[in-house]
Short mmCIF file of C-alpha atoms in Angstrom, two decimals:
data_model
loop_
_atom_site.label_atom_id
_atom_site.label_comp_id
_atom_site.label_asym_id
_atom_site.label_seq_id
_atom_site.Cartn_x
_atom_site.Cartn_y
_atom_site.Cartn_z
CA UNK A 1 -32.90 -178.73 -15.62
CA UNK A 2 -33.61 -176.81 -12.43
CA UNK A 3 -30.77 -176.77 -9.90
CA UNK A 4 -30.87 -176.53 -6.13
CA UNK A 5 -28.15 -175.34 -3.76
CA UNK A 6 -26.48 -178.06 -1.74
CA UNK A 7 -28.13 -177.57 1.61
CA UNK A 8 -27.82 -180.38 4.13
CA UNK A 9 -31.43 -181.32 4.67
CA UNK A 10 -30.58 -183.74 7.46
CA UNK A 11 -29.92 -180.95 9.94
CA UNK A 12 -33.56 -180.00 10.21
CA UNK A 13 -33.94 -177.73 13.21
CA UNK A 14 -31.50 -179.66 15.34
CA UNK A 15 -27.96 -179.11 16.52
CA UNK A 16 -25.72 -181.86 17.75
CA UNK A 17 -24.40 -181.72 21.30
CA UNK A 18 -20.93 -180.99 19.95
CA UNK A 19 -22.32 -178.21 17.76
CA UNK A 20 -24.05 -176.61 20.72
CA UNK A 21 -20.95 -176.81 22.90
CA UNK A 22 -18.81 -175.38 20.10
CA UNK A 23 -21.35 -172.63 19.42
CA UNK A 24 -21.62 -171.78 23.10
CA UNK A 25 -17.86 -171.71 23.61
CA UNK A 26 -17.39 -169.60 20.48
CA UNK A 27 -20.02 -167.03 21.43
CA UNK A 28 -18.90 -166.85 25.04
CA UNK A 29 -15.28 -166.51 23.90
CA UNK A 30 -16.19 -163.62 21.63
CA UNK A 31 -18.12 -161.90 24.41
CA UNK A 32 -15.33 -162.46 26.93
CA UNK A 33 -12.76 -161.10 24.47
CA UNK A 34 -14.92 -158.04 23.86
CA UNK A 35 -15.32 -157.54 27.58
CA UNK A 36 -11.59 -157.89 28.25
CA UNK A 37 -10.73 -155.54 25.38
CA UNK A 38 -13.18 -152.97 26.74
CA UNK A 39 -11.60 -153.17 30.19
CA UNK A 40 -8.02 -153.04 28.92
CA UNK A 41 -8.69 -150.21 26.49
CA UNK A 42 -10.14 -148.05 29.24
CA UNK A 43 -6.61 -147.17 30.34
CA UNK A 44 -5.57 -146.46 26.75
CA UNK A 45 -8.46 -144.30 25.59
CA UNK A 46 -6.67 -140.97 25.29
CA UNK A 47 -6.23 -141.15 21.51
CA UNK A 48 -9.74 -142.46 21.06
CA UNK A 49 -11.07 -139.68 23.27
CA UNK A 50 -9.25 -137.03 21.25
CA UNK A 51 -10.51 -138.50 17.99
CA UNK A 52 -14.09 -138.68 19.23
CA UNK A 53 -13.96 -135.17 20.67
CA UNK A 54 -12.33 -133.80 17.51
CA UNK A 55 -15.04 -135.27 15.32
CA UNK A 56 -17.81 -134.02 17.58
CA UNK A 57 -16.35 -130.51 17.87
CA UNK A 58 -15.62 -130.40 14.14
CA UNK A 59 -19.20 -131.30 13.29
CA UNK A 60 -20.59 -128.73 15.71
CA UNK A 61 -18.28 -126.01 14.42
CA UNK A 62 -19.25 -126.73 10.83
CA UNK A 63 -22.91 -126.60 11.81
CA UNK A 64 -22.39 -123.26 13.55
CA UNK A 65 -20.63 -121.93 10.43
CA UNK A 66 -23.57 -123.06 8.30
CA UNK A 67 -26.03 -121.21 10.55
CA UNK A 68 -24.02 -118.01 10.18
CA UNK A 69 -23.63 -118.54 6.44
CA UNK A 70 -27.41 -119.01 6.19
CA UNK A 71 -27.94 -115.53 7.70
CA UNK A 72 -25.64 -114.00 5.12
CA UNK A 73 -27.18 -116.11 2.36
CA UNK A 74 -30.65 -114.67 3.01
CA UNK A 75 -29.26 -111.15 2.66
CA UNK A 76 -27.28 -112.05 -0.46
CA UNK A 77 -30.34 -113.61 -2.11
CA UNK A 78 -32.27 -110.36 -1.62
CA UNK A 79 -29.33 -108.29 -2.78
CA UNK A 80 -28.78 -110.43 -5.87
CA UNK A 81 -32.47 -110.14 -6.74
CA UNK A 82 -32.31 -106.35 -6.44
CA UNK A 83 -29.28 -106.35 -8.75
CA UNK A 84 -31.47 -107.81 -11.52
CA UNK A 85 -34.26 -105.23 -11.20
CA UNK A 86 -34.12 -103.00 -14.33
CA UNK A 87 -34.11 -99.81 -12.25
CA UNK A 88 -30.84 -101.05 -10.72
CA UNK A 89 -29.21 -103.02 -13.56
CA UNK A 90 -29.60 -100.18 -16.10
CA UNK A 91 -26.93 -98.33 -14.09
CA UNK A 92 -28.74 -94.99 -14.34
CA UNK A 93 -28.19 -93.16 -11.06
CA UNK A 94 -31.48 -91.26 -11.08
CA UNK A 95 -33.47 -94.47 -11.56
CA UNK A 96 -31.38 -96.28 -8.96
CA UNK A 97 -31.73 -93.47 -6.44
CA UNK A 98 -35.49 -93.23 -6.88
CA UNK A 99 -36.03 -97.00 -6.65
CA UNK A 100 -33.84 -97.51 -3.59
CA UNK A 101 -35.18 -94.40 -1.84
CA UNK A 102 -38.72 -95.67 -2.28
CA UNK A 103 -38.05 -99.26 -1.17
CA UNK A 104 -35.07 -99.30 1.20
CA UNK A 105 -37.26 -99.21 4.30
CA UNK A 106 -38.52 -102.70 3.49
CA UNK A 107 -35.18 -104.24 2.55
CA UNK A 108 -33.72 -104.87 6.01
CA UNK A 109 -30.43 -103.05 5.37
CA UNK A 110 -28.98 -100.01 7.12
CA UNK A 111 -28.27 -98.35 3.79
CA UNK A 112 -27.55 -99.21 0.15
CA UNK A 113 -25.10 -97.75 -2.32
CA UNK A 114 -23.85 -98.59 -5.80
CA UNK A 115 -20.33 -98.67 -7.20
CA UNK A 116 -19.77 -98.34 -10.92
CA UNK A 117 -16.78 -99.93 -12.63
CA UNK A 118 -14.93 -96.59 -12.63
CA UNK A 119 -14.78 -96.56 -8.84
CA UNK A 120 -17.56 -94.05 -8.23
CA UNK A 121 -19.75 -94.74 -5.22
CA UNK A 122 -23.38 -93.59 -5.33
CA UNK A 123 -24.76 -93.26 -1.79
CA UNK A 124 -28.54 -93.12 -1.55
CA UNK A 125 -28.90 -92.08 2.09
CA UNK A 126 -26.73 -88.97 1.70
CA UNK A 127 -27.38 -88.57 -2.06
CA UNK A 128 -23.68 -88.10 -2.75
CA UNK A 129 -21.18 -89.56 -5.21
CA UNK A 130 -17.69 -90.47 -3.96
CA UNK A 131 -14.57 -91.23 -5.96
CA UNK A 132 -13.27 -94.51 -4.46
CA UNK A 133 -11.30 -95.95 -7.34
CA UNK A 134 -8.04 -95.82 -5.38
CA UNK A 135 -9.43 -97.46 -2.24
CA UNK A 136 -8.64 -101.13 -1.44
CA UNK A 137 -12.38 -101.65 -0.97
CA UNK A 138 -13.06 -100.97 -4.67
CA UNK A 139 -10.21 -103.23 -5.76
CA UNK A 140 -11.58 -106.06 -3.61
CA UNK A 141 -15.18 -105.91 -4.81
CA UNK A 142 -14.21 -105.51 -8.47
CA UNK A 143 -12.59 -108.94 -8.57
CA UNK A 144 -15.40 -111.08 -7.12
CA UNK A 145 -19.18 -111.45 -7.39
CA UNK A 146 -19.70 -111.60 -3.62
CA UNK A 147 -17.82 -109.80 -0.89
CA UNK A 148 -18.26 -109.15 2.83
CA UNK A 149 -16.21 -106.39 4.47
CA UNK A 150 -14.61 -106.39 7.88
CA UNK A 151 -17.03 -105.16 10.56
CA UNK A 152 -16.86 -101.53 11.65
CA UNK A 153 -18.58 -99.56 14.37
CA UNK A 154 -21.31 -97.07 13.46
CA UNK A 155 -20.96 -95.00 16.61
CA UNK A 156 -23.83 -92.73 15.63
CA UNK A 157 -26.25 -95.65 15.56
CA UNK A 158 -24.31 -97.70 18.17
CA UNK A 159 -24.25 -100.63 15.77
CA UNK A 160 -21.61 -102.98 14.44
CA UNK A 161 -21.88 -103.00 10.66
CA UNK A 162 -20.55 -105.01 7.73
CA UNK A 163 -21.08 -104.39 4.03
CA UNK A 164 -22.34 -107.04 1.62
CA UNK A 165 -21.52 -106.55 -2.06
CA UNK A 166 -22.85 -108.34 -5.15
CA UNK A 167 -22.19 -107.78 -8.83
CA UNK A 168 -24.59 -106.05 -11.24
CA UNK A 169 -24.59 -107.48 -14.74
CA UNK A 170 -25.95 -105.92 -17.91
CA UNK A 171 -25.84 -107.87 -21.16
CA UNK A 172 -23.64 -110.49 -19.43
CA UNK A 173 -21.05 -107.85 -18.58
CA UNK A 174 -20.30 -106.70 -15.04
CA UNK A 175 -21.39 -103.07 -14.98
CA UNK A 176 -21.41 -102.30 -11.27
CA UNK A 177 -21.67 -103.50 -7.68
CA UNK A 178 -24.70 -103.26 -5.40
CA UNK A 179 -23.63 -102.78 -1.77
CA UNK A 180 -25.66 -102.92 1.44
CA UNK A 181 -24.71 -102.16 5.03
CA UNK A 182 -25.92 -104.95 7.34
CA UNK A 183 -26.38 -104.78 11.09
CA UNK A 184 -24.37 -107.64 12.62
CA UNK A 185 -26.57 -107.94 15.68
CA UNK A 186 -28.28 -111.06 14.26
CA UNK A 187 -24.89 -112.73 13.80
CA UNK A 188 -23.83 -111.74 17.31
CA UNK A 189 -27.05 -113.19 18.73
CA UNK A 190 -26.28 -116.49 16.98
CA UNK A 191 -22.75 -116.56 18.38
CA UNK A 192 -23.99 -115.78 21.87
CA UNK A 193 -26.59 -118.57 21.63
CA UNK A 194 -23.89 -121.03 20.55
CA UNK A 195 -21.75 -120.27 23.61
CA UNK A 196 -22.43 -121.92 26.98
CA UNK A 197 -20.99 -121.55 30.46
CA UNK A 198 -18.12 -123.94 29.66
CA UNK A 199 -17.84 -123.54 25.90
CA UNK A 200 -17.14 -120.46 23.83
CA UNK A 201 -17.74 -119.53 20.20
CA UNK A 202 -15.97 -116.56 18.62
CA UNK A 203 -15.41 -115.28 15.09
CA UNK A 204 -12.08 -113.76 14.07
CA UNK A 205 -10.67 -112.61 10.75
CA UNK A 206 -7.55 -114.02 9.11
CA UNK A 207 -5.42 -111.53 11.06
CA UNK A 208 -6.86 -112.82 14.33
CA UNK A 209 -8.98 -109.75 15.14
CA UNK A 210 -12.31 -110.43 16.82
CA UNK A 211 -15.35 -110.16 14.55
CA UNK A 212 -17.91 -111.59 16.99
CA UNK A 213 -17.68 -112.58 20.64
CA UNK A 214 -19.81 -112.74 23.76
CA UNK A 215 -17.66 -109.77 24.84
CA UNK A 216 -18.32 -107.28 22.02
CA UNK A 217 -15.82 -104.79 23.40
CA UNK A 218 -13.16 -107.08 21.91
CA UNK A 219 -14.75 -106.48 18.50
CA UNK A 220 -15.13 -102.73 18.87
CA UNK A 221 -11.51 -102.36 20.05
CA UNK A 222 -10.28 -104.66 17.22
CA UNK A 223 -8.46 -106.86 19.72
CA UNK A 224 -6.32 -109.66 18.27
CA UNK A 225 -6.98 -113.10 19.80
CA UNK A 226 -3.27 -113.96 19.83
CA UNK A 227 -2.26 -110.84 21.72
CA UNK A 228 -5.26 -111.13 24.04
CA UNK A 229 -3.94 -114.44 25.39
CA UNK A 230 -0.21 -113.75 25.07
CA UNK A 231 0.38 -111.77 28.27
CA UNK A 232 -0.02 -114.63 30.72
CA UNK A 233 2.06 -117.76 31.18
CA UNK A 234 -1.02 -119.94 31.67
CA UNK A 235 -2.27 -119.30 28.11
CA UNK A 236 -1.22 -121.17 24.97
CA UNK A 237 -3.26 -120.41 21.85
CA UNK A 238 -0.49 -121.13 19.35
CA UNK A 239 -2.73 -123.64 17.57
CA UNK A 240 -5.21 -120.87 16.75
CA UNK A 241 -2.47 -118.47 15.70
CA UNK A 242 -0.85 -121.06 13.42
CA UNK A 243 -4.11 -121.90 11.63
CA UNK A 244 -5.68 -118.49 10.99
CA UNK A 245 -4.61 -118.70 7.34
CA UNK A 246 -5.77 -122.30 6.97
CA UNK A 247 -8.58 -122.88 4.48
CA UNK A 248 -9.78 -126.23 5.84
CA UNK A 249 -11.50 -127.35 9.01
CA UNK A 250 -8.84 -128.10 11.67
CA UNK A 251 -9.06 -129.36 15.25
CA UNK A 252 -6.45 -129.12 17.99
CA UNK A 253 -5.81 -128.09 21.60
CA UNK A 254 -5.24 -124.80 23.44
CA UNK A 255 -4.71 -123.76 27.05
CA UNK A 256 -6.65 -120.84 28.53
CA UNK A 257 -6.26 -119.82 32.18
CA UNK A 258 -4.35 -123.05 32.76
CA UNK A 259 -7.28 -125.14 31.55
CA UNK A 260 -7.00 -127.40 28.51
CA UNK A 261 -9.51 -127.10 25.68
CA UNK A 262 -10.27 -128.89 22.45
CA UNK A 263 -10.51 -126.29 19.68
CA UNK A 264 -11.87 -126.31 16.14
CA UNK A 265 -11.42 -123.61 13.48
CA UNK A 266 -13.72 -123.46 10.44
CA UNK A 267 -14.01 -120.99 7.55
CA UNK A 268 -17.15 -118.94 6.94
CA UNK A 269 -18.01 -118.87 3.25
CA UNK A 270 -17.56 -115.63 1.25
CA UNK A 271 -15.39 -114.14 4.01
CA UNK A 272 -11.90 -114.53 5.45
CA UNK A 273 -13.52 -115.02 8.86
CA UNK A 274 -13.03 -118.07 11.04
CA UNK A 275 -15.46 -119.45 13.60
CA UNK A 276 -13.64 -120.94 16.61
CA UNK A 277 -15.24 -123.33 19.10
CA UNK A 278 -13.45 -124.20 22.35
CA UNK A 279 -14.67 -127.05 24.58
CA UNK A 280 -13.10 -128.04 27.94
CA UNK A 281 -11.25 -131.34 27.66
CA UNK A 282 -12.88 -132.63 30.81
CA UNK A 283 -16.32 -132.18 29.26
CA UNK A 284 -15.33 -134.10 26.14
CA UNK A 285 -13.80 -136.91 28.23
CA UNK A 286 -16.96 -136.98 30.32
CA UNK A 287 -18.99 -137.63 27.17
CA UNK A 288 -16.62 -140.44 26.25
CA UNK A 289 -16.87 -141.96 29.71
CA UNK A 290 -20.63 -141.96 29.32
CA UNK A 291 -20.25 -143.78 26.02
CA UNK A 292 -17.84 -146.25 27.62
CA UNK A 293 -20.26 -147.01 30.45
CA UNK A 294 -23.01 -147.53 27.89
CA UNK A 295 -20.73 -149.85 25.90
CA UNK A 296 -19.82 -151.81 29.02
CA UNK A 297 -23.47 -152.14 30.01
CA UNK A 298 -24.29 -153.29 26.46
CA UNK A 299 -21.62 -156.01 26.65
CA UNK A 300 -22.98 -157.24 29.98
CA UNK A 301 -26.53 -157.25 28.63
CA UNK A 302 -25.28 -159.10 25.54
CA UNK A 303 -23.66 -161.74 27.75
CA UNK A 304 -26.93 -162.24 29.62
CA UNK A 305 -28.93 -162.45 26.39
CA UNK A 306 -26.51 -164.96 24.89
CA UNK A 307 -26.53 -167.12 28.02
CA UNK A 308 -30.33 -167.12 28.05
CA UNK A 309 -30.38 -167.89 24.31
CA UNK A 310 -27.92 -170.77 24.70
CA UNK A 311 -30.01 -172.18 27.54
CA UNK A 312 -33.11 -171.91 25.37
CA UNK A 313 -31.34 -173.59 22.43
CA UNK A 314 -30.17 -176.42 24.67
CA UNK A 315 -33.71 -177.01 25.91
CA UNK A 316 -35.14 -176.75 22.41
CA UNK A 317 -32.51 -179.09 21.03
CA UNK A 318 -33.19 -181.62 23.78
CA UNK A 319 -36.89 -181.60 22.94
CA UNK A 320 -36.08 -181.76 19.23
CA UNK A 321 -33.79 -184.73 19.77
CA UNK A 322 -36.43 -186.65 21.66
CA UNK A 323 -39.10 -185.88 19.07
CA UNK A 324 -37.28 -186.23 15.76
CA UNK A 325 -33.94 -188.02 16.20
CA UNK A 326 -33.67 -191.78 15.91
CA UNK A 327 -32.28 -193.10 19.17
CA UNK A 328 -30.26 -195.91 17.59
CA UNK A 329 -28.63 -194.27 14.56
CA UNK A 330 -28.71 -190.56 15.50
CA UNK A 331 -30.27 -189.56 12.17
CA UNK A 332 -33.81 -188.35 11.42
CA UNK A 333 -36.53 -190.66 12.71
CA UNK A 334 -39.84 -191.70 11.16
CA UNK A 335 -41.66 -188.63 12.53
CA UNK A 336 -39.17 -186.32 10.83
CA UNK A 337 -39.38 -188.36 7.62
CA UNK A 338 -43.15 -187.97 7.62
CA UNK A 339 -42.86 -184.20 8.10
CA UNK A 340 -40.35 -183.93 5.26
CA UNK A 341 -42.57 -185.91 2.90
CA UNK A 342 -45.44 -183.53 3.69
CA UNK A 343 -43.13 -180.57 3.16
CA UNK A 344 -42.02 -181.74 -0.28
CA UNK A 345 -45.63 -182.35 -1.27
CA UNK A 346 -45.89 -178.63 -2.10
CA UNK A 347 -42.67 -178.51 -4.19
CA UNK A 348 -44.58 -178.54 -7.47
CA UNK A 349 -41.89 -176.58 -9.32
CA UNK A 350 -39.10 -179.08 -8.56
CA UNK A 351 -38.59 -182.70 -9.42
CA UNK A 352 -38.64 -185.03 -6.41
CA UNK A 353 -36.92 -188.41 -6.08
CA UNK A 354 -37.59 -190.81 -3.21
CA UNK A 355 -35.09 -193.62 -2.56
CA UNK A 356 -35.86 -196.51 -0.18
CA UNK A 357 -33.16 -198.69 1.38
CA UNK A 358 -33.36 -202.00 3.22
CA UNK A 359 -30.46 -204.05 4.64
CA UNK A 360 -30.12 -207.52 3.17
CA UNK A 361 -29.87 -210.36 5.71
CA UNK A 362 -30.32 -208.00 8.65
CA UNK A 363 -32.34 -210.64 10.54
CA UNK A 364 -29.48 -213.10 10.20
CA UNK A 365 -27.03 -210.53 11.64
CA UNK A 366 -29.33 -210.02 14.62
CA UNK A 367 -29.88 -213.74 15.13
CA UNK A 368 -26.21 -214.69 14.78
CA UNK A 369 -24.47 -211.83 16.61
CA UNK A 370 -27.18 -210.37 18.80
CA UNK A 371 -29.08 -207.08 18.83
CA UNK A 372 -26.09 -205.00 19.92
CA UNK A 373 -24.19 -205.97 16.78
CA UNK A 374 -27.40 -205.50 14.80
CA UNK A 375 -27.66 -201.94 16.16
CA UNK A 376 -24.03 -201.36 15.19
CA UNK A 377 -24.88 -202.47 11.65
CA UNK A 378 -27.72 -199.94 11.51
CA UNK A 379 -25.38 -197.19 12.77
CA UNK A 380 -22.70 -198.07 10.23
CA UNK A 381 -25.14 -197.97 7.34
CA UNK A 382 -26.70 -194.72 8.60
CA UNK A 383 -23.25 -193.09 8.67
CA UNK A 384 -22.49 -194.25 5.13
CA UNK A 385 -25.90 -193.05 3.94
CA UNK A 386 -25.35 -189.60 5.46
CA UNK A 387 -21.84 -189.34 3.94
CA UNK A 388 -23.09 -190.21 0.47
CA UNK A 389 -26.76 -189.34 -0.08
CA UNK A 390 -26.90 -187.01 2.91
CA UNK A 391 -24.66 -184.49 1.15
CA UNK A 392 -27.29 -184.03 -1.56
CA UNK A 393 -30.61 -184.61 0.17
CA UNK A 394 -32.57 -185.67 3.22
CA UNK A 395 -31.97 -189.08 4.83
CA UNK A 396 -33.78 -190.77 7.68
CA UNK A 397 -34.70 -194.11 9.23
CA UNK A 398 -38.28 -195.25 8.76
CA UNK A 399 -37.90 -198.08 11.27
CA UNK A 400 -36.26 -201.49 11.54
CA UNK A 401 -33.65 -201.73 8.79
CA UNK A 402 -35.56 -199.44 6.41
CA UNK A 403 -34.14 -196.06 5.43
CA UNK A 404 -35.30 -193.28 3.10
CA UNK A 405 -33.65 -190.51 1.10
CA UNK A 406 -35.41 -187.57 -0.60
CA UNK A 407 -33.56 -185.83 -3.44
CA UNK A 408 -34.60 -182.62 -5.21
CA UNK A 409 -33.86 -181.89 -8.89
CA UNK A 410 -31.59 -184.92 -9.30
CA UNK A 411 -31.37 -186.96 -12.49
CA UNK A 412 -31.12 -190.73 -12.74
CA UNK A 413 -27.44 -190.31 -13.64
CA UNK A 414 -26.76 -188.25 -10.52
CA UNK A 415 -28.65 -190.82 -8.44
CA UNK A 416 -26.45 -193.60 -9.82
CA UNK A 417 -23.31 -191.58 -8.97
CA UNK A 418 -24.51 -191.37 -5.37
CA UNK A 419 -25.11 -195.12 -5.38
CA UNK A 420 -21.53 -195.66 -6.54
CA UNK A 421 -20.22 -193.46 -3.75
CA UNK A 422 -22.31 -195.37 -1.21
CA UNK A 423 -21.15 -198.71 -2.59
CA UNK A 424 -17.49 -197.63 -2.47
CA UNK A 425 -17.85 -196.83 1.21
CA UNK A 426 -19.61 -200.16 1.83
CA UNK A 427 -16.83 -202.02 0.01
CA UNK A 428 -14.21 -200.31 2.16
CA UNK A 429 -16.12 -201.27 5.30
CA UNK A 430 -16.69 -204.87 4.22
CA UNK A 431 -13.01 -205.25 3.30
CA UNK A 432 -12.02 -204.66 6.92
CA UNK A 433 -10.75 -207.94 8.37
CA UNK A 434 -12.39 -207.16 11.71
CA UNK A 435 -15.82 -206.78 10.10
CA UNK A 436 -17.97 -209.69 11.35
CA UNK A 437 -20.68 -209.32 8.70
CA UNK A 438 -21.23 -207.87 5.25
CA UNK A 439 -23.41 -204.79 4.83
CA UNK A 440 -25.47 -205.06 1.67
CA UNK A 441 -28.49 -202.80 1.09
CA UNK A 442 -31.35 -203.25 -1.32
CA UNK A 443 -32.68 -200.04 -2.82
CA UNK A 444 -35.26 -198.65 -5.18
CA UNK A 445 -36.26 -195.21 -6.35
CA UNK A 446 -39.18 -193.31 -7.87
CA UNK A 447 -39.27 -189.86 -9.50
CA UNK A 448 -41.95 -187.19 -9.81
CA UNK A 449 -41.11 -184.80 -12.64
CA UNK A 450 -41.80 -181.08 -12.48
CA UNK A 451 -44.96 -181.21 -14.61
CA UNK A 452 -46.10 -184.39 -12.76
CA UNK A 453 -48.58 -185.57 -15.40
CA UNK A 454 -49.53 -188.62 -13.31
CA UNK A 455 -50.45 -186.44 -10.31
CA UNK A 456 -48.17 -188.41 -7.99
CA UNK A 457 -47.87 -187.50 -4.34
CA UNK A 458 -44.68 -187.97 -2.34
CA UNK A 459 -46.45 -190.83 -0.55
CA UNK A 460 -47.05 -192.42 -3.94
CA UNK A 461 -43.34 -192.06 -4.67
CA UNK A 462 -42.50 -193.74 -1.37
CA UNK A 463 -44.76 -196.71 -2.14
CA UNK A 464 -43.38 -196.98 -5.68
CA UNK A 465 -39.78 -196.81 -4.45
CA UNK A 466 -40.64 -199.45 -1.84
CA UNK A 467 -41.92 -201.81 -4.54
CA UNK A 468 -38.80 -201.23 -6.64
CA UNK A 469 -36.63 -201.88 -3.59
CA UNK A 470 -38.35 -205.20 -2.83
CA UNK A 471 -38.04 -206.21 -6.47
CA UNK A 472 -34.29 -205.54 -6.14
CA UNK A 473 -34.25 -207.49 -2.87
CA UNK A 474 -35.98 -210.51 -4.38
CA UNK A 475 -33.66 -210.39 -7.38
CA UNK A 476 -30.66 -210.26 -5.03
CA UNK A 477 -31.94 -213.30 -3.09
CA UNK A 478 -32.62 -215.23 -6.27
CA UNK A 479 -29.14 -214.57 -7.65
CA UNK A 480 -27.55 -215.52 -4.34
CA UNK A 481 -29.57 -218.74 -4.08
CA UNK A 482 -28.59 -219.70 -7.60
CA UNK A 483 -24.96 -219.07 -6.71
CA UNK A 484 -25.18 -221.27 -3.59
CA UNK A 485 -26.57 -224.29 -5.44
#
């Protein structure tokens, strides 16, 4: 048996006046609360500002580090390729010398040299072999597959140089190291492009010595960033000094020339270098203020949109109420019932049940107590119908004392359970000593199965249910007449 979720089909497109008021108050309350919170929090935004600025600076610093790493990565990829060329990987100096000598002009390096695992350095440019086994440089490159040296000044060429080293493997055994001197001008250009009038990007090593800066004299003189800012009382770079050995991205605050800055320190891969970004606090707060103004404007716009929407809903609901709500009982009227019958006409994959109701002796209630009491009787029955059948399907008033219910995918047993629930509510009402009359409905139903072999329409179901209801009504009258004799 196909099942259907319990959706209240009596709501249609309408909202009750109470629903609209509740909805309006709820939405306006939410908006007002948001507005008040925004105003109150403006005076308490310091922590939020720091968090926002820290995240922004952290992301930018990481991006800057990636750009620098990408420059090194391009060089390493070339160097690692060269290390696999047989003329290099065979570790025969004559072959290596001849190959590098013939191709080094196209490689983009200042010079190349090769270290064997005994600490001998083979320098192509000068065609010399140096014993470097006792140098820290050899110890460092022997332990890793990639290595970048500290920068040094080539005064003859007026260039700042670093050396990139990658391992040479032969038969899966490390047999040497291919080294290349790289001009750092490209890295310096990147750092300079990252710096602005108010912000500064520098690179330092783990000892704090400048590796790259907009002022390259700091690099050439191997100035330490801590000592550079330690001579004046209006400097405080202790955060940088304390985190030079840190291996994770960290964000904090420093003071330079009496001005406060947000600062982020990030590692550069394959080196012990750190990229440091400093941003004036006032600039970061300015960004936050811009965001706050945007947020405030958004809240105000949201209030306007909601007010306009509520006004539109009120107008729409008023029109809906006039068109589809029964003026006496407040439930769906005949027009809505007709629309719903047309709607369910297309539900060929679901069983449909139509139930018709008619109040017994309604004319006598009207004649004896007047139309006002008669209207009250209609209202009472409509409420009971909504509380019982309305929970499972669509209910409406067709006119006079006739009502209809449309149920989807309900069995005869489920229908009878709903009848019991309706009758229990009627019994409770009729047992009231103040009740002037007894409410007693006649009813009848008709079902169209899923396969619908008879080809029934919903209108056919309505007519069939109507006949069954009047048969019940006549039976009820006959039994009552027999009882009164």
